[in-house]
Amino acid sequence: MRVRVLGDISRLSPQLQQQIQELEQESAQYDGFYFQIALNYGSRDEMMRAMKRMYADVEAGKLSKEQMTEELFSGYLDTAGIPDPDLLIRTSGELRLSNYLLWQLAYSEFYFTDVPWPDFDEEELKRAVLAYNNRERRYGGLMV
């Protein structure tokens, strides 16, 4: 599986940062299953870090403002190279995103359940998948 740590790891110990980088490099060739770990993560922070890296590339002459697109911006996010989620399952009766993957969840389907995470079992997962399978995905398009 491909492992990616989302968030600002700069505040972690240098040894842990190195271990995270090694794990991500060693698993980079896998694309069948993605395992993402959010550490010191906030979506607004992620977007600000992405914009700063993009701006640095503009200043360095590697990128022009005319080249800036949504797809290019996505490449600066922590989730670069990983498909956006199709389904977000929110447990424990919470009805908010809590600053999590705001950019990436733009066209995701949401499933809300009152079941707390420790009790989220195979049956509840089946209910979530069934609900997802019964939806018509439009990816921002209109029904005609």
PDB file of C-alpha atoms in Angstrom:
ATOM      1  CA  MET A   1       0.000   0.000   0.000  1.00  0.00           C
ATOM      2  CA  ARG A   2       1.092   3.577  -0.580  1.00  0.00           C
ATOM      3  CA  VAL A   3       1.554   5.533   2.633  1.00  0.00           C
ATOM      4  CA  ARG A   4       1.300   9.311   2.775  1.00  0.00           C
ATOM      5  CA  VAL A   5       1.451  11.531   5.827  1.00  0.00           C
ATOM      6  CA  LEU A   6      -0.729  14.620   5.472  1.00  0.00           C
ATOM      7  CA  GLY A   7       0.092  17.742   7.425  1.00  0.00           C
ATOM      8  CA  ASP A   8       2.994  19.896   8.508  1.00  0.00           C
ATOM      9  CA  ILE A   9       5.600  17.489   9.859  1.00  0.00           C
ATOM     10  CA  SER A  10       8.211  20.209  10.345  1.00  0.00           C
ATOM     11  CA  ARG A  11       7.338  20.432  14.044  1.00  0.00           C
ATOM     12  CA  LEU A  12       8.113  16.747  14.594  1.00  0.00           C
ATOM     13  CA  SER A  13      11.575  15.530  15.632  1.00  0.00           C
ATOM     14  CA  PRO A  14      14.136  15.330  12.797  1.00  0.00           C
ATOM     15  CA  GLN A  15      14.375  11.566  13.328  1.00  0.00           C
ATOM     16  CA  LEU A  16      10.611  11.096  12.954  1.00  0.00           C
ATOM     17  CA  GLN A  17      10.556  13.365   9.884  1.00  0.00           C
ATOM     18  CA  GLN A  18      13.276  11.195   8.319  1.00  0.00           C
ATOM     19  CA  GLN A  19      11.366   7.997   9.114  1.00  0.00           C
ATOM     20  CA  ILE A  20       8.193   9.434   7.557  1.00  0.00           C
ATOM     21  CA  GLN A  21      10.075  10.443   4.408  1.00  0.00           C
ATOM     22  CA  GLU A  22      11.633   6.967   4.131  1.00  0.00           C
ATOM     23  CA  LEU A  23       8.248   5.255   4.563  1.00  0.00           C
ATOM     24  CA  GLU A  24       6.666   7.460   1.903  1.00  0.00           C
ATOM     25  CA  GLN A  25       9.576   6.842  -0.506  1.00  0.00           C
ATOM     26  CA  GLU A  26       9.551   3.079   0.047  1.00  0.00           C
ATOM     27  CA  SER A  27       5.808   2.827  -0.609  1.00  0.00           C
ATOM     28  CA  ALA A  28       5.629   5.380  -3.454  1.00  0.00           C
ATOM     29  CA  GLN A  29       5.468   2.756  -6.211  1.00  0.00           C
ATOM     30  CA  TYR A  30       2.262   1.190  -4.866  1.00  0.00           C
ATOM     31  CA  ASP A  31      -1.039   2.508  -6.186  1.00  0.00           C
ATOM     32  CA  GLY A  32      -3.585  -0.207  -5.419  1.00  0.00           C
ATOM     33  CA  PHE A  33      -4.412   0.977  -1.911  1.00  0.00           C
ATOM     34  CA  TYR A  34      -3.740   4.334  -0.273  1.00  0.00           C
ATOM     35  CA  PHE A  35      -3.214   4.769   3.465  1.00  0.00           C
ATOM     36  CA  GLN A  36      -3.171   8.402   4.569  1.00  0.00           C
ATOM     37  CA  ILE A  37      -2.241   9.501   8.062  1.00  0.00           C
ATOM     38  CA  ALA A  38      -3.101  13.032   9.158  1.00  0.00           C
ATOM     39  CA  LEU A  39      -0.549  14.445  11.632  1.00  0.00           C
ATOM     40  CA  ASN A  40      -0.605  18.116  12.570  1.00  0.00           C
ATOM     41  CA  TYR A  41      -3.047  18.494   9.684  1.00  0.00           C
ATOM     42  CA  GLY A  42      -5.514  21.217   8.856  1.00  0.00           C
ATOM     43  CA  SER A  43      -6.886  21.773   5.381  1.00  0.00           C
ATOM     44  CA  ARG A  44      -6.519  25.544   5.475  1.00  0.00           C
ATOM     45  CA  ASP A  45      -2.884  25.121   6.531  1.00  0.00           C
ATOM     46  CA  GLU A  46      -2.374  22.593   3.729  1.00  0.00           C
ATOM     47  CA  MET A  47      -3.726  25.054   1.148  1.00  0.00           C
ATOM     48  CA  MET A  48      -1.582  27.896   2.499  1.00  0.00           C
ATOM     49  CA  ARG A  49       1.555  25.714   2.355  1.00  0.00           C
ATOM     50  CA  ALA A  50       0.630  24.693  -1.208  1.00  0.00           C
ATOM     51  CA  MET A  51       0.125  28.312  -2.272  1.00  0.00           C
ATOM     52  CA  LYS A  52       3.468  29.322  -0.766  1.00  0.00           C
ATOM     53  CA  ARG A  53       5.265  26.524  -2.653  1.00  0.00           C
ATOM     54  CA  MET A  54       3.477  27.502  -5.858  1.00  0.00           C
ATOM     55  CA  TYR A  55       4.394  31.155  -5.337  1.00  0.00           C
ATOM     56  CA  ALA A  56       8.037  30.168  -4.736  1.00  0.00           C
ATOM     57  CA  ASP A  57       8.000  28.351  -8.091  1.00  0.00           C
ATOM     58  CA  VAL A  58       6.602  31.473  -9.768  1.00  0.00           C
ATOM     59  CA  GLU A  59       9.308  33.625  -8.211  1.00  0.00           C
ATOM     60  CA  ALA A  60      11.987  31.112  -9.258  1.00  0.00           C
ATOM     61  CA  GLY A  61      10.720  31.264 -12.844  1.00  0.00           C
ATOM     62  CA  LYS A  62       9.628  27.598 -12.858  1.00  0.00           C
ATOM     63  CA  LEU A  63       5.984  28.570 -13.271  1.00  0.00           C
ATOM     64  CA  SER A  64       4.003  31.458 -14.712  1.00  0.00           C
ATOM     65  CA  LYS A  65       0.676  32.681 -13.425  1.00  0.00           C
ATOM     66  CA  GLU A  66      -0.848  31.728 -16.784  1.00  0.00           C
ATOM     67  CA  GLN A  67       0.014  28.080 -16.070  1.00  0.00           C
ATOM     68  CA  MET A  68      -1.932  28.035 -12.806  1.00  0.00           C
ATOM     69  CA  THR A  69      -4.923  25.704 -12.899  1.00  0.00           C
ATOM     70  CA  GLU A  70      -6.907  23.696 -10.361  1.00  0.00           C
ATOM     71  CA  GLU A  71      -5.087  20.566 -11.491  1.00  0.00           C
ATOM     72  CA  LEU A  72      -1.687  22.203 -11.044  1.00  0.00           C
ATOM     73  CA  PHE A  73      -2.653  23.492  -7.591  1.00  0.00           C
ATOM     74  CA  SER A  74      -3.742  19.971  -6.585  1.00  0.00           C
ATOM     75  CA  GLY A  75      -0.191  18.865  -7.306  1.00  0.00           C
ATOM     76  CA  TYR A  76       1.083  21.114  -4.514  1.00  0.00           C
ATOM     77  CA  LEU A  77      -1.258  19.647  -1.886  1.00  0.00           C
ATOM     78  CA  ASP A  78      -0.276  16.946   0.605  1.00  0.00           C
ATOM     79  CA  THR A  79      -2.398  14.486  -1.377  1.00  0.00           C
ATOM     80  CA  ALA A  80      -0.658  15.095  -4.725  1.00  0.00           C
ATOM     81  CA  GLY A  81      -0.819  11.984  -6.887  1.00  0.00           C
ATOM     82  CA  ILE A  82      -3.583  10.377  -4.819  1.00  0.00           C
ATOM     83  CA  PRO A  83      -7.156  10.348  -6.158  1.00  0.00           C
ATOM     84  CA  ASP A  84      -9.697  12.528  -4.371  1.00  0.00           C
ATOM     85  CA  PRO A  85     -11.993  10.561  -2.057  1.00  0.00           C
ATOM     86  CA  ASP A  86     -15.226   9.275  -3.549  1.00  0.00           C
ATOM     87  CA  LEU A  87     -16.823   8.871  -0.134  1.00  0.00           C
ATOM     88  CA  LEU A  88     -16.331  10.547   3.242  1.00  0.00           C
ATOM     89  CA  ILE A  89     -17.749   8.653   6.191  1.00  0.00           C
ATOM     90  CA  ARG A  90     -18.283  10.858   9.232  1.00  0.00           C
ATOM     91  CA  THR A  91     -18.951   8.968  12.455  1.00  0.00           C
ATOM     92  CA  SER A  92     -20.249   9.895  15.913  1.00  0.00           C
ATOM     93  CA  GLY A  93     -23.098  12.074  14.713  1.00  0.00           C
ATOM     94  CA  GLU A  94     -20.779  14.908  13.674  1.00  0.00           C
ATOM     95  CA  LEU A  95     -22.140  16.951  10.749  1.00  0.00           C
ATOM     96  CA  ARG A  96     -19.105  18.994   9.827  1.00  0.00           C
ATOM     97  CA  LEU A  97     -15.857  18.610   7.900  1.00  0.00           C
ATOM     98  CA  SER A  98     -13.671  19.936  10.718  1.00  0.00           C
ATOM     99  CA  ASN A  99     -11.126  21.509   8.344  1.00  0.00           C
ATOM    100  CA  TYR A 100     -10.366  18.131   6.766  1.00  0.00           C
ATOM    101  CA  LEU A 101      -9.543  17.746   3.043  1.00  0.00           C
ATOM    102  CA  LEU A 102     -11.620  20.773   2.048  1.00  0.00           C
ATOM    103  CA  TRP A 103     -10.182  20.942  -1.480  1.00  0.00           C
ATOM    104  CA  GLN A 104     -10.185  17.191  -2.090  1.00  0.00           C
ATOM    105  CA  LEU A 105     -13.765  16.611  -0.904  1.00  0.00           C
ATOM    106  CA  ALA A 106     -15.300  19.017  -3.452  1.00  0.00           C
ATOM    107  CA  TYR A 107     -17.090  16.217  -5.354  1.00  0.00           C
ATOM    108  CA  SER A 108     -17.123  13.504  -2.706  1.00  0.00           C
ATOM    109  CA  GLU A 109     -20.270  11.907  -1.393  1.00  0.00           C
ATOM    110  CA  PHE A 110     -20.829  12.146   2.364  1.00  0.00           C
ATOM    111  CA  TYR A 111     -22.211   9.527   4.698  1.00  0.00           C
ATOM    112  CA  PHE A 112     -23.100  10.614   8.228  1.00  0.00           C
ATOM    113  CA  THR A 113     -23.747   8.127  10.994  1.00  0.00           C
ATOM    114  CA  ASP A 114     -24.421   8.400  14.709  1.00  0.00           C
ATOM    115  CA  VAL A 115     -22.280   5.310  15.277  1.00  0.00           C
ATOM    116  CA  PRO A 116     -19.067   6.294  17.135  1.00  0.00           C
ATOM    117  CA  TRP A 117     -15.775   5.326  15.484  1.00  0.00           C
ATOM    118  CA  PRO A 118     -14.867   2.533  17.924  1.00  0.00           C
ATOM    119  CA  ASP A 119     -18.211   0.834  17.180  1.00  0.00           C
ATOM    120  CA  PHE A 120     -18.114   1.377  13.403  1.00  0.00           C
ATOM    121  CA  ASP A 121     -18.227  -2.207  12.155  1.00  0.00           C
ATOM    122  CA  GLU A 122     -18.609  -4.163   8.933  1.00  0.00           C
ATOM    123  CA  GLU A 123     -22.394  -3.796   8.971  1.00  0.00           C
ATOM    124  CA  GLU A 124     -22.198  -0.016   9.245  1.00  0.00           C
ATOM    125  CA  LEU A 125     -19.618   0.041   6.455  1.00  0.00           C
ATOM    126  CA  LYS A 126     -22.001  -1.988   4.284  1.00  0.00           C
ATOM    127  CA  ARG A 127     -24.756   0.587   4.977  1.00  0.00           C
ATOM    128  CA  ALA A 128     -22.400   3.403   3.961  1.00  0.00           C
ATOM    129  CA  VAL A 129     -21.377   1.655   0.742  1.00  0.00           C
ATOM    130  CA  LEU A 130     -25.007   0.833  -0.106  1.00  0.00           C
ATOM    131  CA  ALA A 131     -26.003   4.469   0.431  1.00  0.00           C
ATOM    132  CA  TYR A 132     -23.088   5.558  -1.778  1.00  0.00           C
ATOM    133  CA  ASN A 133     -24.001   3.052  -4.509  1.00  0.00           C
ATOM    134  CA  ASN A 134     -27.566   4.403  -4.617  1.00  0.00           C
ATOM    135  CA  ARG A 135     -26.465   7.952  -5.381  1.00  0.00           C
ATOM    136  CA  GLU A 136     -26.146   9.525  -8.781  1.00  0.00           C
ATOM    137  CA  ARG A 137     -22.695  11.095  -9.092  1.00  0.00           C
ATOM    138  CA  ARG A 138     -22.682  14.347 -11.074  1.00  0.00           C
ATOM    139  CA  TYR A 139     -19.255  15.767 -10.136  1.00  0.00           C
ATOM    140  CA  GLY A 140     -20.643  19.299 -10.096  1.00  0.00           C
ATOM    141  CA  GLY A 141     -22.712  18.923 -13.256  1.00  0.00           C
ATOM    142  CA  LEU A 142     -26.420  19.586 -13.549  1.00  0.00           C
ATOM    143  CA  MET A 143     -29.134  17.013 -14.039  1.00  0.00           C
ATOM    144  CA  VAL A 144     -30.734  17.434 -17.438  1.00  0.00           C
TER     145      VAL A 144
END
